[in-house]
Structures are given as structure tokens and as C-alpha cells.
Amino acid sequence: MNFWLSISRFILKGRIPILIVLGAITYFLGSQMQYMRFSHSEANLLPKNHPVNLEYNHFLEVFGEEGNLIILATQDSTVFTTDKFNNWNNLSQHFDSFPQVDFSISIGDIKKLKKDTANEKFVVEPLYDKKPTTDKEVLAIKNELFNNLPFFENFLYNKQTGTIRSVIYIKKEIVNTIERKDFIFNVLNPTIEKFEKENNIKVRVSGMPYIRTMNSQNIIDEIGIFVGLALAITSLIFFFFFRSFRATYITMLVVSIGVIWAFGFIGLFRYEISVLTALIPPLIIVIGVPNCVFLINKYQQEVKSHGNQAKSLHRVISKIGNATLMTNVTTASGFATFVFTKSKMLNEFGIIASINILAIFMLSLLIIPIIYSFLPKPKDKHLKHLEKKWIESIVDWMENTVRHSRITVYILTVILIIASIIGVYMIRVSGSLIEDMPKGKPFFEDIVFFEKEFGGIMPLEIVIDTKRPKGVMKLSTLKRMEKLNEIIDEIPELSPTVSVLNLVKYSKQAFYNGNPKYYQLPTSQEQSFILAYTKNSSTNSDLLNNFVDSTGRYARMTTFMKDIGTDKMERIEERLQARINKEFPAENYTVTMTGKALVFLKGTNYLINNLVLSLSLAVLIIAIFMAWMFRSFQMILISIIPNMLPLLMTAGLMGYLGVPIKPSTILVFSIAFGISVDDTIHFLAKYRQELQANHWKVKKSVYAALRETGVSMFYTSVVLFFGFLVFIVSSFGGTIALGGLVSVTLLFAMVSNLLLLPSLLLSLEQRIANKKVFKKPAIQIIPKENEIDEEIDNLEN
């Protein structure tokens, strides 16, 4: 017995047990949803053993977690009035009382470094002894800070604009845990809102822990929106085409169970919800509905043709089941190639997506025939959509175009290829930690504010290994660091550095009785005097811990980057590396650049290279599928060309529209290719049947395949187009780009498969219209109709 006939018999004879098993699996996976976790750290796009990751991990071992600062700022000039000034300082002191906070620094916490001549040491004293009670006292404190304490410039104040900051240091051990989220939502945000209301002051909040928390919450909020919109839009389109509540409800039941399974598998694998895995549930809806379209449309066509419900259900499973399996396997293969990128985030996305695509196929193939087997035969009103004049006119137009205007199709194809290639050369590569974040949200507006006022919020760390204990405090090392500092000051995308240099300069200023003009590195003669004071002080050693490790071998220079892409960052990195190579001899120093932002930017380039490989792998896998199906090299080329053209057109469009290649947009090509090739498989599977039935007459077979599959291909393409278009309502730039570009690509693919593919088949008629070239596959995957009819008779008997 034919394989698919056996499957159809198994499904229809074992209806009740199958439904019970599906119910049990759904219940089990539903129970696994409780184990879904939301990501509390940035996505690391690099493998664990990548040199950039190893350098970053070494930095963390020496200096600890770097991204633990939450920064508050205000540009309101009224903060320098008595009550508001005191309330501002009380705000950070209030946060100090919470266990999640290590410590905080505000203007009220500033300690001035002073010279104790009698004991030849440095001591600290408060910026002011008691809280100011008049505006005059507040202005005196402001004047002292802004004019005499350059050590705190760009850290606690911006002299040009009058902006002041407070810095909250979150405990490093909770930075990547849910405690961080609880503190920000339950303590930080309500406290700041209350302060703003009571003092009528706008407070800006930023820092990597804060940005990550607000961004993660945005992802969580959007999952429900995407699932709801995807269900609503696809069901509306489905009903518009089929005009059947019954068919619509059955389809929504299938994809709803698919969504439960998607969430369940994420929980079962204990994966975190990231910006990518959050897309899987709505993605399953968008991919699942076309499965239902093909199955239900074929069922209704069969019922209309001969009126035998049992025969119709067997034919649906036997004929469409095979083609749908092939299409879902190719789509899953497109996603599964992400497993080979060596990126944890993409691995998880690829595994969960491919598993769920195969799962939604299984659900569609089992549930739809089983439910219809319990229901009465569709009435004539349910089949009216098959006779719609507007859809017939579209199919007629397609057939006439293929029949009479193939040269026009080829000329337009060549023009589009040339235009697309020109566009491809205009594409730029980009990627940044915050580029795709929701630009309309208050926390993003605060990011822009901090970039303008303080030079950025994304830390870039430069680690200097002097290769000997206490090597950092040697004047020769400090002078080399100062040379590097000078080049950083010249780069507008980087903020002034914070390092041991600031402390050494401050020590010299204190040695000269606080005169700000002496805020500079000491000379070799001055160093001996200042060093004597430093050795007798306990104060400086406490401050040094942030900039120098306990052995005095390693120093860190911290600067903050603006939101720049990989292209600019590469130029900046080259400029810094050139100065590092010049000032720090390799035999005496090892200098590395690291930090979360740099790791992400490096990860972007790594990811793009790997995704190009994954796309190539997807093309290869699908070519192998075609070879298995048709055993013909010509057919492999004919099937690949109409699916590569839409990818080229989308890439060209990205170049013309200025959409850069980045992690979110590079995904478009693998996803779109895996889905768009589905139409090709459906068309060619039907074409193969027609060839056998029509004794290898290509023209007759092409037109017959176009008429039967054209409607379903049009329906599914419209569903996919609007389904992916749902993602443009996202506030994330990457999700918007992904949704828009995949939608456009699939639209191009529909036109390509309905016009270019049949045109190629007709033009190459002589080369492919014989049994030797177009061999049967090793397994007969599509049964003949008389075999189905015989099986129906046996089943009924």
C-alpha cells in the first residue's frame, strides 16, 4: 500500500485516539509554559570561546561586572534652589537604603581631596558641611563644583549646560537577575515619578541595567499584541477568501493549539524569551494558516468535483499532505540553518522555530481531516468562493501572461536583476546595542539625552596590562595613558575617559591647594612629593579600586560610546589601535579594548558572516529536496531561480531605501527563502502529477497546475504578506524591518512563482519533457487517484 494512503487510513480510522493524544500533548506543553524565562542580560552573538568573549571575561575577572550603573540626571535650572537641591540629594540617599543598591553618588556625597601638610598626606572633606538653607548657599556650592572640581566633570555635571547627575551602583551579583527588574519597577520608577510630581522636575534615567529592563518589558508586552493581531488578521483574511465560519474556526483552533505548543516548547527547553524567540508564536500562526488554506481548499475542490466526502478526505491527506510536508520541511530547514551560526540566541531561535513548524504541519494534517470527518459535507454556499469571478480573472490573467507574454516576463526579470544588483552595492552594514530599541519610548529619549549631555551610555573599556605588579602608577605608564586619552578626546562619538589619570591629576590639584589649573599629570619631580602624600593616605587606595586592580598591574580606561554602527566603530577602533601600537610597546604592555557594546558590535559582524553561510546552506538543502523530488538538474535550477530573484530584489530595495544589513535584517533572507520555496513545491508537485496524467505534455500540464494551485498560492501569499506585516506595529526597529522586508519578499516570490516559474517550464519544454530527464523519485510520494478510489472502496467495505 502507498505510504500516504496508509497515513490517510491511519488518521481517519484512529480519529478518537489521535484527538486524545493531541489533547494530552497540548495539556503537557501548556503546563511547561510556567518554565518560560525572560532574558535579563544582553544577547551574546559570539561563541563562548571567541577571542573577543575571552577578553571580556578576563576583564570581568579583574574588575567585576561593568554594566551596573543607573544614572539619574536633570537639566532643570530650578534644581539649584534650596528645597529642590536638598530633595535631589535625598533622592540618591533614599536609594542607598535598599539591599539591591551597593552605593550611590550625588552632589551631596562629594568629598574634596585636601592636602594635610602637617601629616604629609591627603585627606577628604565634604563639599559642604551642612545642608544649605538659602539659594545663595546652593549657588556657592554649584560655583565650587563647576569651577574648582574638574575631577567630577562629565561624571556628576556638565559645565556647559548645567546638567547634574546622580549615579546609583547596583550590586553586581543582581545585575543579570530578576531582582534587577523588581528593583527598577517596584522601587526606582515609582520613587522617581513621585519625586518628579512633588518637585515639578523632569528626571532623566539611563544606564545599561535600566535600559535592558525597560527593553525586556517591552518585548514581553508585545508578545500578546503580536499573537492577538496575527490571529485577528489571518482569520479575517481567511474568512474573506472562504466565507465560511466553520473553516475559519477550524483554522483558528489549529493555530491556537500551535501557539500553546510554541510557548510550551520554549518552557520545556528552558530557553529564555528574547527579541527573536518572542516572534515564534505569531510566526507559527502566520505559517500555520497557509497549511490550512491548502488542505481546506483542496477538500472543498474535491467535494465540489465528485461529492464523496470520504474520498475527498483521503485525497486531501494523500495528495496535499505530501506537498504540505515538503513545504513545511523546507521552511523548517530554512530556520534550522540558524543552528549552525554558533550564536546561542540564534541556535535557540532555529531549534524552537523548526520544531514548531513541523508541529503545526502535524496539527493541520491531523485536526482538519478529523474534524471535517465528524461534520456534514460542506454545503453549496461553502463552496461558492471557488467560483468567484475576481479570483478567476486573476488566474486567467496569469495564464494569458505565461501563454502569450513570456518575453515580457523575461525582459522585466532582467531589468529587475540589474536594478537590484545596483541597489545591493548601496547596502551598508550596521549594528549597535540600542539601534533597534523602541525610539518612541521615554527610556530611548533619555538615551538620546545622555548621549548629547555626557557623550553616551554604552561603556567601552580599554584594559592596560603593564605585565608587572604596581606598573600602572609608574609615570611612564601614566604618560602613555594620557597620550591615548588625548586621541579619545578628539573623537566626538566617545565621551571623556574615567581612569586612574583623573585621580592622579586630582591629587596634583590637591597638592597645590585645590587650584584647578593644576589638574594635570605631575612632572617626574612633582611625582616624588605627591607619591609621598599618596602613600600616607588611605583615601586614595579606596578610590583606586575602581580604576586599578589590587596588584597594580592592570588599569582600565572607561569611555562611553554614542549609538554608532559597526562601520563607524571599526574606524574608531582602527584609530585607537594605531595610537595604542605607537604608545604601548608590545614587549612591555598588552592593551585590549572590550566592553558590552564592543562585544555586541563584534558579534554583529560575526553573525552576518555566519548568516550568509546559513542562507547558502538553506539553498543547498532545498536544492537537495528538489533533486530528490524530481531527479533532474534542470528542475533544480528552474525551482531555485524564481526564489533567489525575490531575495535579490529585497536586497536591492534595502540598498535604495537605506536599510542596513544588521542582525535583524539578515534574518529576512533565510526566513523568506524557506517560506517562498513552499509555493514552488506546491506548483511543481501538482505539475508532476499533471505530467504523468497528460503523458508528458508540458504545456497542458503547466496550465492545469497553474489553474489548480494558483488560487491556493495566491491565498497563502496574501495571508503571509499581511501576517508578517503585523510585525510593523512593533516598537522595535529590527522587528519592524523583519516584518516589512519578509512581507515584501514573499510578495515578490508569489509573482515570481506564478509567472516566472511556469514561463521557464514552458520555455525549456524540450529539455524537461521526457521521462529520462524527469525521473520518478526513489519513493512514490504521490498516489494515483485510482489507487485512492480503490482504497476508499476497501475502507467502506
Short mmCIF file of N, CA, C and O in Angstrom, two decimals, residues 202-261:
data_model
loop_
_atom_site.label_atom_id
_atom_site.label_comp_id
_atom_site.label_asym_id
_atom_site.label_seq_id
_atom_site.Cartn_x
_atom_site.Cartn_y
_atom_site.Cartn_z
N LYS A 202 11.78 67.35 35.69
CA LYS A 202 11.90 66.20 34.80
C LYS A 202 13.21 65.47 35.08
O LYS A 202 14.29 66.07 35.00
N VAL A 203 13.11 64.19 35.44
CA VAL A 203 14.30 63.39 35.73
C VAL A 203 14.55 62.43 34.58
O VAL A 203 13.65 61.70 34.15
N ARG A 204 15.76 62.45 34.07
CA ARG A 204 16.18 61.51 33.02
C ARG A 204 16.85 60.30 33.68
O ARG A 204 17.64 60.47 34.61
N VAL A 205 16.52 59.10 33.16
CA VAL A 205 17.08 57.88 33.74
C VAL A 205 17.70 57.04 32.63
O VAL A 205 17.12 56.89 31.56
N SER A 206 18.88 56.50 32.90
CA SER A 206 19.51 55.62 31.91
C SER A 206 20.52 54.71 32.61
O SER A 206 20.49 54.55 33.82
N GLY A 207 21.41 54.15 31.82
CA GLY A 207 22.35 53.14 32.32
C GLY A 207 21.92 51.77 31.81
O GLY A 207 20.72 51.49 31.65
N MET A 208 22.87 50.90 31.55
CA MET A 208 22.58 49.61 30.93
C MET A 208 21.59 48.75 31.71
O MET A 208 20.71 48.14 31.11
N PRO A 209 21.65 48.65 33.06
CA PRO A 209 20.64 47.83 33.75
C PRO A 209 19.23 48.35 33.52
O PRO A 209 18.30 47.57 33.33
N TYR A 210 19.08 49.67 33.52
CA TYR A 210 17.76 50.28 33.32
C TYR A 210 17.27 50.06 31.89
O TYR A 210 16.12 49.66 31.67
N ILE A 211 18.14 50.29 30.92
CA ILE A 211 17.76 50.13 29.51
C ILE A 211 17.36 48.68 29.24
O ILE A 211 16.34 48.41 28.58
N ARG A 212 18.15 47.74 29.73
CA ARG A 212 17.87 46.32 29.49
C ARG A 212 16.53 45.93 30.11
O ARG A 212 15.75 45.17 29.51
N THR A 213 16.24 46.43 31.30
CA THR A 213 14.99 46.09 31.98
C THR A 213 13.79 46.63 31.22
O THR A 213 12.80 45.91 30.98
N MET A 214 13.84 47.91 30.84
CA MET A 214 12.72 48.52 30.13
C MET A 214 12.53 47.89 28.76
O MET A 214 11.41 47.69 28.29
N ASN A 215 13.64 47.55 28.12
CA ASN A 215 13.58 46.93 26.80
C ASN A 215 12.96 45.53 26.88
O ASN A 215 12.13 45.15 26.05
N SER A 216 13.38 44.75 27.89
CA SER A 216 12.84 43.40 28.07
C SER A 216 11.34 43.44 28.33
O SER A 216 10.59 42.62 27.81
N GLN A 217 10.90 44.41 29.13
CA GLN A 217 9.47 44.53 29.42
C GLN A 217 8.69 44.84 28.15
O GLN A 217 7.58 44.37 27.95
N ASN A 218 9.30 45.64 27.28
CA ASN A 218 8.66 45.97 26.01
C ASN A 218 8.45 44.72 25.16
O ASN A 218 7.43 44.55 24.49
N ILE A 219 9.47 43.82 25.17
CA ILE A 219 9.36 42.55 24.44
C ILE A 219 8.19 41.74 24.98
O ILE A 219 7.37 41.21 24.22
N ILE A 220 8.10 41.65 26.31
CA ILE A 220 7.02 40.89 26.96
C ILE A 220 5.66 41.46 26.57
O ILE A 220 4.72 40.73 26.22
N ASP A 221 5.54 42.79 26.63
CA ASP A 221 4.27 43.45 26.31
C ASP A 221 3.83 43.19 24.87
O ASP A 221 2.63 43.11 24.59
N GLU A 222 4.82 43.07 23.97
CA GLU A 222 4.47 42.94 22.56
C GLU A 222 4.10 41.52 22.13
O GLU A 222 3.47 41.34 21.10
N ILE A 223 4.49 40.51 22.93
CA ILE A 223 4.16 39.13 22.56
C ILE A 223 2.66 38.97 22.40
O ILE A 223 2.15 38.45 21.41
N GLY A 224 1.91 39.41 23.43
CA GLY A 224 0.46 39.30 23.40
C GLY A 224 -0.15 40.08 22.24
O GLY A 224 -1.10 39.61 21.59
N ILE A 225 0.40 41.26 21.96
CA ILE A 225 -0.10 42.10 20.85
C ILE A 225 0.09 41.37 19.53
O ILE A 225 -0.83 41.31 18.69
N PHE A 226 1.29 40.80 19.32
CA PHE A 226 1.58 40.10 18.07
C PHE A 226 0.66 38.89 17.88
O PHE A 226 0.12 38.67 16.79
N VAL A 227 0.51 38.08 18.94
CA VAL A 227 -0.32 36.88 18.83
C VAL A 227 -1.76 37.28 18.52
O VAL A 227 -2.40 36.71 17.63
N GLY A 228 -2.28 38.28 19.24
CA GLY A 228 -3.65 38.74 19.02
C GLY A 228 -3.86 39.28 17.62
O GLY A 228 -4.84 38.94 16.93
N LEU A 229 -2.93 40.14 17.16
CA LEU A 229 -3.05 40.73 15.82
C LEU A 229 -2.91 39.68 14.73
O LEU A 229 -3.64 39.70 13.73
N ALA A 230 -1.95 38.76 14.90
CA ALA A 230 -1.75 37.71 13.90
C ALA A 230 -3.00 36.85 13.76
O ALA A 230 -3.44 36.54 12.65
N LEU A 231 -3.61 36.48 14.91
CA LEU A 231 -4.85 35.70 14.88
C LEU A 231 -5.97 36.48 14.20
O LEU A 231 -6.70 35.95 13.35
N ALA A 232 -6.12 37.74 14.58
CA ALA A 232 -7.21 38.57 14.05
C ALA A 232 -7.08 38.78 12.54
O ALA A 232 -8.03 38.57 11.79
N ILE A 233 -5.89 39.17 12.10
CA ILE A 233 -5.71 39.50 10.68
C ILE A 233 -5.80 38.25 9.80
O ILE A 233 -6.48 38.25 8.77
N THR A 234 -5.12 37.18 10.22
CA THR A 234 -5.15 35.96 9.39
C THR A 234 -6.56 35.37 9.35
O THR A 234 -6.99 34.87 8.30
N SER A 235 -7.30 35.43 10.47
CA SER A 235 -8.67 34.89 10.46
C SER A 235 -9.59 35.74 9.59
O SER A 235 -10.45 35.20 8.87
N LEU A 236 -9.41 37.06 9.61
CA LEU A 236 -10.22 37.94 8.76
C LEU A 236 -9.96 37.67 7.28
O LEU A 236 -10.90 37.59 6.48
N ILE A 237 -8.69 37.55 6.92
CA ILE A 237 -8.34 37.28 5.52
C ILE A 237 -8.86 35.91 5.10
O ILE A 237 -9.41 35.74 4.01
N PHE A 238 -8.68 34.94 6.00
CA PHE A 238 -9.15 33.59 5.72
C PHE A 238 -10.66 33.59 5.47
O PHE A 238 -11.15 32.99 4.50
N PHE A 239 -11.40 34.28 6.35
CA PHE A 239 -12.86 34.32 6.19
C PHE A 239 -13.24 35.06 4.90
O PHE A 239 -14.19 34.68 4.21
N PHE A 240 -12.49 36.11 4.57
CA PHE A 240 -12.77 36.87 3.34
C PHE A 240 -12.65 35.96 2.12
O PHE A 240 -13.46 36.05 1.19
N PHE A 241 -11.67 35.08 2.12
CA PHE A 241 -11.47 34.19 0.99
C PHE A 241 -12.50 33.04 0.97
O PHE A 241 -13.06 32.70 -0.07
N PHE A 242 -12.72 32.41 2.12
CA PHE A 242 -13.54 31.20 2.17
C PHE A 242 -15.02 31.46 2.50
O PHE A 242 -15.86 30.62 2.22
N ARG A 243 -15.29 32.60 3.13
CA ARG A 243 -16.67 32.96 3.51
C ARG A 243 -17.35 31.82 4.28
O ARG A 243 -18.51 31.50 4.05
N SER A 244 -16.57 31.22 5.19
CA SER A 244 -17.09 30.10 5.98
C SER A 244 -16.63 30.24 7.42
O SER A 244 -15.42 30.21 7.69
N PHE A 245 -17.61 30.39 8.34
CA PHE A 245 -17.25 30.48 9.76
C PHE A 245 -16.66 29.14 10.22
O PHE A 245 -15.74 29.10 11.03
N ARG A 246 -17.21 28.05 9.71
CA ARG A 246 -16.73 26.73 10.10
C ARG A 246 -15.25 26.57 9.77
O ARG A 246 -14.44 26.18 10.63
N ALA A 247 -14.88 26.87 8.52
CA ALA A 247 -13.49 26.73 8.10
C ALA A 247 -12.58 27.67 8.89
O ALA A 247 -11.45 27.31 9.26
N THR A 248 -13.08 28.88 9.16
CA THR A 248 -12.29 29.86 9.92
C THR A 248 -12.05 29.38 11.34
O THR A 248 -10.93 29.45 11.86
N TYR A 249 -13.11 28.86 12.00
CA TYR A 249 -12.96 28.37 13.38
C TYR A 249 -12.00 27.20 13.46
O TYR A 249 -11.18 27.11 14.39
N ILE A 250 -12.10 26.29 12.49
CA ILE A 250 -11.20 25.12 12.48
C ILE A 250 -9.74 25.59 12.34
O ILE A 250 -8.84 25.11 13.05
N THR A 251 -9.52 26.55 11.44
CA THR A 251 -8.16 27.07 11.23
C THR A 251 -7.64 27.75 12.49
O THR A 251 -6.49 27.54 12.90
N MET A 252 -8.46 28.57 13.13
CA MET A 252 -8.04 29.26 14.34
C MET A 252 -7.76 28.28 15.48
O MET A 252 -6.87 28.50 16.30
N LEU A 253 -8.54 27.18 15.52
CA LEU A 253 -8.29 26.15 16.53
C LEU A 253 -6.92 25.53 16.33
O LEU A 253 -6.14 25.37 17.29
N VAL A 254 -6.60 25.21 15.08
CA VAL A 254 -5.29 24.59 14.76
C VAL A 254 -4.15 25.50 15.18
O VAL A 254 -3.21 25.08 15.86
N VAL A 255 -4.20 26.78 14.76
CA VAL A 255 -3.07 27.68 15.04
C VAL A 255 -3.02 28.06 16.52
O VAL A 255 -1.93 28.31 17.07
N SER A 256 -4.17 28.08 17.20
CA SER A 256 -4.17 28.39 18.65
C SER A 256 -3.47 27.28 19.42
O SER A 256 -2.70 27.55 20.34
N ILE A 257 -3.76 26.03 19.04
CA ILE A 257 -3.04 24.90 19.66
C ILE A 257 -1.55 25.00 19.33
O ILE A 257 -0.69 24.76 20.19
N GLY A 258 -1.25 25.43 18.09
CA GLY A 258 0.15 25.63 17.69
C GLY A 258 0.86 26.66 18.56
O GLY A 258 2.04 26.49 18.91
N VAL A 259 0.16 27.73 18.92
CA VAL A 259 0.74 28.77 19.79
C VAL A 259 1.03 28.19 21.18
O VAL A 259 2.09 28.45 21.77
N ILE A 260 0.09 27.41 21.72
CA ILE A 260 0.31 26.77 23.03
C ILE A 260 1.53 25.87 22.97
O ILE A 260 2.38 25.88 23.88
N TRP A 261 1.64 25.10 21.89
CA TRP A 261 2.81 24.22 21.73
C TRP A 261 4.10 25.04 21.63
O TRP A 261 5.13 24.65 22.19
#
